[in-house]
Amino acid sequence: MVPRRAPDPAQVREELLAVAPWVRDPDGVDRPARPVLAAAVRSSLRTLEHTAPGHAVEVRVPPFGAVQCVEGPRHTRGTPPNVVETDPATWLALALGLLDWDAAADRVSASGHRAGEVARWLPVVDLHRKCEKR
């Protein structure tokens, strides 16, 4: 299987910044249009896939996407042993550094002993930094 091309960091940042106001204040800001949310989720997942290459953990953000990441044994059949699943708002908060892994524990389903390793590669874009060096 040929790996997907790495996303452009500037485009990922732009797509995440487009949804950041809603992620910060979901009750006070209108929910972004579905294509805008989808783009932000998908590009951030693809970034994770490239910064944490591997197939040991599957990260799912329904209905927009899923990737396999984290170095380790490849899983090919049935339900993967290490799965992280969450809603788009929670994923985007994690991807933007607005929510850390421990604080998201009640909003993230993480099964398998390696699922928590995903936290090592978050945030994808840190809003508290001027520029990304990943």
PDB file of C-alpha atoms in Angstrom:
ATOM      1  CA  MET A   1       0.000   0.000   0.000  1.00  0.00           C
ATOM      2  CA  VAL A   2       1.400   3.384  -1.025  1.00  0.00           C
ATOM      3  CA  PRO A   3       1.291   5.897   1.838  1.00  0.00           C
ATOM      4  CA  ARG A   4      -0.709   9.044   1.316  1.00  0.00           C
ATOM      5  CA  ARG A   5       1.237  12.184   0.584  1.00  0.00           C
ATOM      6  CA  ALA A   6       2.026  14.290   3.630  1.00  0.00           C
ATOM      7  CA  PRO A   7      -0.313  17.256   4.028  1.00  0.00           C
ATOM      8  CA  ASP A   8       1.014  20.771   3.555  1.00  0.00           C
ATOM      9  CA  PRO A   9       1.635  22.168   7.072  1.00  0.00           C
ATOM     10  CA  ALA A  10       0.456  25.656   6.072  1.00  0.00           C
ATOM     11  CA  GLN A  11      -2.800  24.267   4.703  1.00  0.00           C
ATOM     12  CA  VAL A  12      -3.346  22.121   7.815  1.00  0.00           C
ATOM     13  CA  ARG A  13      -2.784  25.165  10.011  1.00  0.00           C
ATOM     14  CA  GLU A  14      -5.194  27.237   7.904  1.00  0.00           C
ATOM     15  CA  GLU A  15      -7.894  24.545   8.036  1.00  0.00           C
ATOM     16  CA  LEU A  16      -7.528  24.145  11.800  1.00  0.00           C
ATOM     17  CA  LEU A  17      -7.519  27.886  12.411  1.00  0.00           C
ATOM     18  CA  ALA A  18     -10.760  28.134  10.414  1.00  0.00           C
ATOM     19  CA  VAL A  19     -12.536  25.972  13.023  1.00  0.00           C
ATOM     20  CA  ALA A  20     -10.670  27.207  16.115  1.00  0.00           C
ATOM     21  CA  PRO A  21     -13.236  29.858  17.157  1.00  0.00           C
ATOM     22  CA  TRP A  22     -15.990  27.209  17.228  1.00  0.00           C
ATOM     23  CA  VAL A  23     -13.780  24.700  19.039  1.00  0.00           C
ATOM     24  CA  ARG A  24     -13.017  27.329  21.685  1.00  0.00           C
ATOM     25  CA  ASP A  25     -16.634  28.423  22.090  1.00  0.00           C
ATOM     26  CA  PRO A  26     -19.093  25.918  20.578  1.00  0.00           C
ATOM     27  CA  ASP A  27     -22.089  27.606  22.217  1.00  0.00           C
ATOM     28  CA  GLY A  28     -21.147  31.128  21.192  1.00  0.00           C
ATOM     29  CA  VAL A  29     -19.947  30.553  17.627  1.00  0.00           C
ATOM     30  CA  ASP A  30     -21.878  28.962  14.774  1.00  0.00           C
ATOM     31  CA  ARG A  31     -20.776  25.447  13.886  1.00  0.00           C
ATOM     32  CA  PRO A  32     -18.596  25.544  10.757  1.00  0.00           C
ATOM     33  CA  ALA A  33     -20.012  24.135   7.551  1.00  0.00           C
ATOM     34  CA  ARG A  34     -19.611  20.375   7.196  1.00  0.00           C
ATOM     35  CA  PRO A  35     -16.949  20.642   4.436  1.00  0.00           C
ATOM     36  CA  VAL A  36     -14.886  23.005   6.622  1.00  0.00           C
ATOM     37  CA  LEU A  37     -15.088  20.611   9.596  1.00  0.00           C
ATOM     38  CA  ALA A  38     -14.299  17.639   7.367  1.00  0.00           C
ATOM     39  CA  ALA A  39     -11.224  19.345   5.923  1.00  0.00           C
ATOM     40  CA  ALA A  40      -9.886  20.245   9.360  1.00  0.00           C
ATOM     41  CA  VAL A  41     -10.425  16.756  10.765  1.00  0.00           C
ATOM     42  CA  ARG A  42      -9.027  14.951   7.726  1.00  0.00           C
ATOM     43  CA  SER A  43      -5.933  17.094   7.349  1.00  0.00           C
ATOM     44  CA  SER A  44      -5.128  16.862  11.056  1.00  0.00           C
ATOM     45  CA  LEU A  45      -5.579  13.079  10.972  1.00  0.00           C
ATOM     46  CA  ARG A  46      -3.302  12.824   7.929  1.00  0.00           C
ATOM     47  CA  THR A  47      -0.732  14.942   9.746  1.00  0.00           C
ATOM     48  CA  LEU A  48      -0.863  12.562  12.699  1.00  0.00           C
ATOM     49  CA  GLU A  49      -0.512   9.637  10.301  1.00  0.00           C
ATOM     50  CA  HIS A  50       2.727  11.147   8.950  1.00  0.00           C
ATOM     51  CA  THR A  51       4.227  12.399  12.208  1.00  0.00           C
ATOM     52  CA  ALA A  52       3.520   9.115  14.011  1.00  0.00           C
ATOM     53  CA  PRO A  53       3.934   6.555  11.218  1.00  0.00           C
ATOM     54  CA  GLY A  54       2.863   3.003  11.845  1.00  0.00           C
ATOM     55  CA  HIS A  55      -0.165   0.790  12.221  1.00  0.00           C
ATOM     56  CA  ALA A  56      -0.405  -0.033  15.926  1.00  0.00           C
ATOM     57  CA  VAL A  57      -3.216   2.416  16.772  1.00  0.00           C
ATOM     58  CA  GLU A  58      -6.278   3.385  14.779  1.00  0.00           C
ATOM     59  CA  VAL A  59      -7.626   6.897  15.388  1.00  0.00           C
ATOM     60  CA  ARG A  60     -11.255   7.378  14.376  1.00  0.00           C
ATOM     61  CA  VAL A  61     -13.195  10.631  14.154  1.00  0.00           C
ATOM     62  CA  PRO A  62     -16.585   9.704  12.729  1.00  0.00           C
ATOM     63  CA  PRO A  63     -18.004  10.587  10.317  1.00  0.00           C
ATOM     64  CA  PHE A  64     -14.948  12.242   8.785  1.00  0.00           C
ATOM     65  CA  GLY A  65     -12.050   9.837   8.916  1.00  0.00           C
ATOM     66  CA  ALA A  66      -9.731   7.316  10.467  1.00  0.00           C
ATOM     67  CA  VAL A  67      -6.012   6.681  10.231  1.00  0.00           C
ATOM     68  CA  GLN A  68      -3.561   4.154  11.525  1.00  0.00           C
ATOM     69  CA  CYS A  69      -0.494   5.465  13.281  1.00  0.00           C
ATOM     70  CA  VAL A  70       2.160   4.711  15.898  1.00  0.00           C
ATOM     71  CA  GLU A  71       4.945   2.307  15.113  1.00  0.00           C
ATOM     72  CA  GLY A  72       4.242  -1.304  15.956  1.00  0.00           C
ATOM     73  CA  PRO A  73       2.549  -4.419  14.652  1.00  0.00           C
ATOM     74  CA  ARG A  74       0.164  -3.985  11.745  1.00  0.00           C
ATOM     75  CA  HIS A  75      -3.425  -5.018  12.352  1.00  0.00           C
ATOM     76  CA  THR A  76      -5.259  -6.333   9.298  1.00  0.00           C
ATOM     77  CA  ARG A  77      -8.494  -8.097  10.321  1.00  0.00           C
ATOM     78  CA  GLY A  78     -11.445  -7.303  12.561  1.00  0.00           C
ATOM     79  CA  THR A  79     -11.397  -4.693  15.278  1.00  0.00           C
ATOM     80  CA  PRO A  80      -7.908  -3.315  15.939  1.00  0.00           C
ATOM     81  CA  PRO A  81      -6.574  -3.938  19.472  1.00  0.00           C
ATOM     82  CA  ASN A  82      -5.656  -0.246  19.962  1.00  0.00           C
ATOM     83  CA  VAL A  83      -8.336   2.270  19.007  1.00  0.00           C
ATOM     84  CA  VAL A  84      -8.895   5.930  19.791  1.00  0.00           C
ATOM     85  CA  GLU A  85     -12.313   7.296  18.875  1.00  0.00           C
ATOM     86  CA  THR A  86     -13.856  10.678  19.539  1.00  0.00           C
ATOM     87  CA  ASP A  87     -16.182  13.282  18.080  1.00  0.00           C
ATOM     88  CA  PRO A  88     -14.946  16.016  15.722  1.00  0.00           C
ATOM     89  CA  ALA A  89     -15.067  18.823  18.329  1.00  0.00           C
ATOM     90  CA  THR A  90     -12.956  16.879  20.823  1.00  0.00           C
ATOM     91  CA  TRP A  91     -10.482  15.758  18.173  1.00  0.00           C
ATOM     92  CA  LEU A  92     -10.073  19.301  16.905  1.00  0.00           C
ATOM     93  CA  ALA A  93      -9.551  20.603  20.458  1.00  0.00           C
ATOM     94  CA  LEU A  94      -6.811  17.984  20.919  1.00  0.00           C
ATOM     95  CA  ALA A  95      -5.315  18.724  17.493  1.00  0.00           C
ATOM     96  CA  LEU A  96      -5.205  22.464  18.300  1.00  0.00           C
ATOM     97  CA  GLY A  97      -3.780  22.062  21.792  1.00  0.00           C
ATOM     98  CA  LEU A  98      -6.905  23.526  23.388  1.00  0.00           C
ATOM     99  CA  LEU A  99      -7.477  20.292  25.307  1.00  0.00           C
ATOM    100  CA  ASP A 100      -4.873  17.877  26.588  1.00  0.00           C
ATOM    101  CA  TRP A 101      -5.162  14.106  26.543  1.00  0.00           C
ATOM    102  CA  ASP A 102      -5.826  13.695  30.255  1.00  0.00           C
ATOM    103  CA  ALA A 103      -8.509  16.375  30.304  1.00  0.00           C
ATOM    104  CA  ALA A 104     -10.210  14.696  27.335  1.00  0.00           C
ATOM    105  CA  ALA A 105     -10.433  11.294  29.041  1.00  0.00           C
ATOM    106  CA  ASP A 106     -14.219  11.448  29.444  1.00  0.00           C
ATOM    107  CA  ARG A 107     -14.688  12.507  25.800  1.00  0.00           C
ATOM    108  CA  VAL A 108     -12.325  10.007  24.156  1.00  0.00           C
ATOM    109  CA  SER A 109     -12.763   6.266  23.892  1.00  0.00           C
ATOM    110  CA  ALA A 110      -9.263   4.785  24.049  1.00  0.00           C
ATOM    111  CA  SER A 111      -8.998   1.013  24.098  1.00  0.00           C
ATOM    112  CA  GLY A 112      -5.860  -1.088  24.088  1.00  0.00           C
ATOM    113  CA  HIS A 113      -2.640  -0.584  25.984  1.00  0.00           C
ATOM    114  CA  ARG A 114      -1.045   1.506  23.207  1.00  0.00           C
ATOM    115  CA  ALA A 115      -3.959   3.847  22.435  1.00  0.00           C
ATOM    116  CA  GLY A 116      -2.701   6.554  24.784  1.00  0.00           C
ATOM    117  CA  GLU A 117       0.550   6.820  22.842  1.00  0.00           C
ATOM    118  CA  VAL A 118      -1.276   9.087  20.389  1.00  0.00           C
ATOM    119  CA  ALA A 119      -0.992  11.888  22.980  1.00  0.00           C
ATOM    120  CA  ARG A 120       2.738  12.084  22.295  1.00  0.00           C
ATOM    121  CA  TRP A 121       2.045  13.617  18.872  1.00  0.00           C
ATOM    122  CA  LEU A 122      -0.584  16.126  19.955  1.00  0.00           C
ATOM    123  CA  PRO A 123      -1.264  18.926  19.319  1.00  0.00           C
ATOM    124  CA  VAL A 124      -0.970  18.836  15.546  1.00  0.00           C
ATOM    125  CA  VAL A 125      -1.035  22.654  15.468  1.00  0.00           C
ATOM    126  CA  ASP A 126      -0.401  24.432  18.747  1.00  0.00           C
ATOM    127  CA  LEU A 127      -2.331  27.705  18.889  1.00  0.00           C
ATOM    128  CA  HIS A 128      -0.030  28.909  21.652  1.00  0.00           C
ATOM    129  CA  ARG A 129       3.003  28.899  19.322  1.00  0.00           C
ATOM    130  CA  LYS A 130       3.675  31.417  16.589  1.00  0.00           C
ATOM    131  CA  CYS A 131       5.054  28.886  14.091  1.00  0.00           C
ATOM    132  CA  GLU A 132       5.212  25.138  13.844  1.00  0.00           C
ATOM    133  CA  LYS A 133       8.520  23.287  13.768  1.00  0.00           C
ATOM    134  CA  ARG A 134       7.286  19.738  13.142  1.00  0.00           C
TER     135      ARG A 134
END
